[in-house]
CSV table of C-alpha atoms in Angstrom, one decimal:
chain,number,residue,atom,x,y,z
A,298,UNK,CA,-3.9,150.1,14.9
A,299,UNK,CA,-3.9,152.3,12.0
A,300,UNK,CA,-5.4,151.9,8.4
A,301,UNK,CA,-4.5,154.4,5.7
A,302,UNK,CA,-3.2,156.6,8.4
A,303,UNK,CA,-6.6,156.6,10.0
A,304,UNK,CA,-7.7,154.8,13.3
A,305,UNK,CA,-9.8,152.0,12.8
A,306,UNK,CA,-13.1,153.9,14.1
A,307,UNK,CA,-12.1,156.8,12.5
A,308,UNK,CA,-11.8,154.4,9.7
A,309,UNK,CA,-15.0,153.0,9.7
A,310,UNK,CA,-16.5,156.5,10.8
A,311,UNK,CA,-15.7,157.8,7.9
A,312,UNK,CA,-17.1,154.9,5.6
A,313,UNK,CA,-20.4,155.1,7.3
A,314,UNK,CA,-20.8,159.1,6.5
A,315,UNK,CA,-19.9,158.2,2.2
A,316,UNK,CA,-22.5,155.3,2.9
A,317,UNK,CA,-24.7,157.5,4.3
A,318,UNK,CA,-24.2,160.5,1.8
A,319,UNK,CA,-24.6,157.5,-1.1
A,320,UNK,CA,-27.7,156.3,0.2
A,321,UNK,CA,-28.9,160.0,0.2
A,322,UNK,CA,-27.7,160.8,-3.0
A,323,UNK,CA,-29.1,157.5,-5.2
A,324,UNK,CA,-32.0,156.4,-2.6
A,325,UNK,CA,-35.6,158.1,-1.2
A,326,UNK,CA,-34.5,157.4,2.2
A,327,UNK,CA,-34.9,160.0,4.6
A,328,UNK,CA,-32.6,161.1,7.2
A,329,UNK,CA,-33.7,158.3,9.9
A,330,UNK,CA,-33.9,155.8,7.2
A,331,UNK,CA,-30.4,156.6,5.9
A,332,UNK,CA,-29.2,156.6,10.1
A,333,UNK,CA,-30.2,153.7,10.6
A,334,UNK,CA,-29.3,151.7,7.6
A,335,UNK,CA,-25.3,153.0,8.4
A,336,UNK,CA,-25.8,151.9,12.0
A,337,UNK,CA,-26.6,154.5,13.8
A,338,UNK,CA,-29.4,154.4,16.6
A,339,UNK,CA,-29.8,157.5,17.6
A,340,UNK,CA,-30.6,159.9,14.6
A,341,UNK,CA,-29.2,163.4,16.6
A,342,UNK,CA,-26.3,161.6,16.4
A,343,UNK,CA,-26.0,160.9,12.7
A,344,UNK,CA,-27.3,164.2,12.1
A,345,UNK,CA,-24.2,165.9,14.3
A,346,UNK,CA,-21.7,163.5,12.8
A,347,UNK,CA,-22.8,164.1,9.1
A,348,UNK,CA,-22.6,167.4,9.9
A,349,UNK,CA,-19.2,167.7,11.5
A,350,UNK,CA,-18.0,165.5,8.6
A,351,UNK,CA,-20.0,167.4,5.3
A,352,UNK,CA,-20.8,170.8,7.1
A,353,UNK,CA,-24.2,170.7,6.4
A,354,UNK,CA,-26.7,168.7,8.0
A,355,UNK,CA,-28.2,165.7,6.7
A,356,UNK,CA,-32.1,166.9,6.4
A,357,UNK,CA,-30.9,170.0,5.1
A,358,UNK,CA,-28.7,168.0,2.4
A,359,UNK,CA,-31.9,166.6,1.2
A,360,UNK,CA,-33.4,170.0,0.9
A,361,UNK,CA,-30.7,171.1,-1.1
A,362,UNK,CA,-29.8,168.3,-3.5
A,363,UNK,CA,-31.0,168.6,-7.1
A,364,UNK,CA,-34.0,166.5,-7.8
A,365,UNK,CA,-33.8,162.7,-7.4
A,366,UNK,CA,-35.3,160.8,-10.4
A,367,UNK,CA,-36.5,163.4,-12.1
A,368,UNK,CA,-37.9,162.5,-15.5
């Protein structure tokens, strides 16, 4: 079964790492936080997919991201 000329898990992969990089982006959430909350039990595993899907990794991303609510 395809949608949008994806598979469905690739699909739904692919939802789960722009959930994830929202929740980063507009949230305080850290990196096991952020795994969890996209369904992901085992944080290694986030990390690795963020990464293969954003090409940096997820702590890093944090690092790197201009301040969140800054005043």
């Amino acid at each position: 079964m395809r949608y949008c000329g994806k598979s469905v898990f690739n699909y739904f992969r692919e939802y789960r790492m722009q959930k994830a990089m929202q929740l980063l982006d507009e949230t305080r959430t850290n990196v096991s936080q952020t795994a969890w909350q996209v369904g992901y039990t085992n944080v290694s595993h986030f990390s690795e997919s963020f990464r293969k899907r954003f090409g940096i990794l997820p702590k890093q991303y944090l690092k790197n991201r201009p301040g969140l609510f800054e005043g």
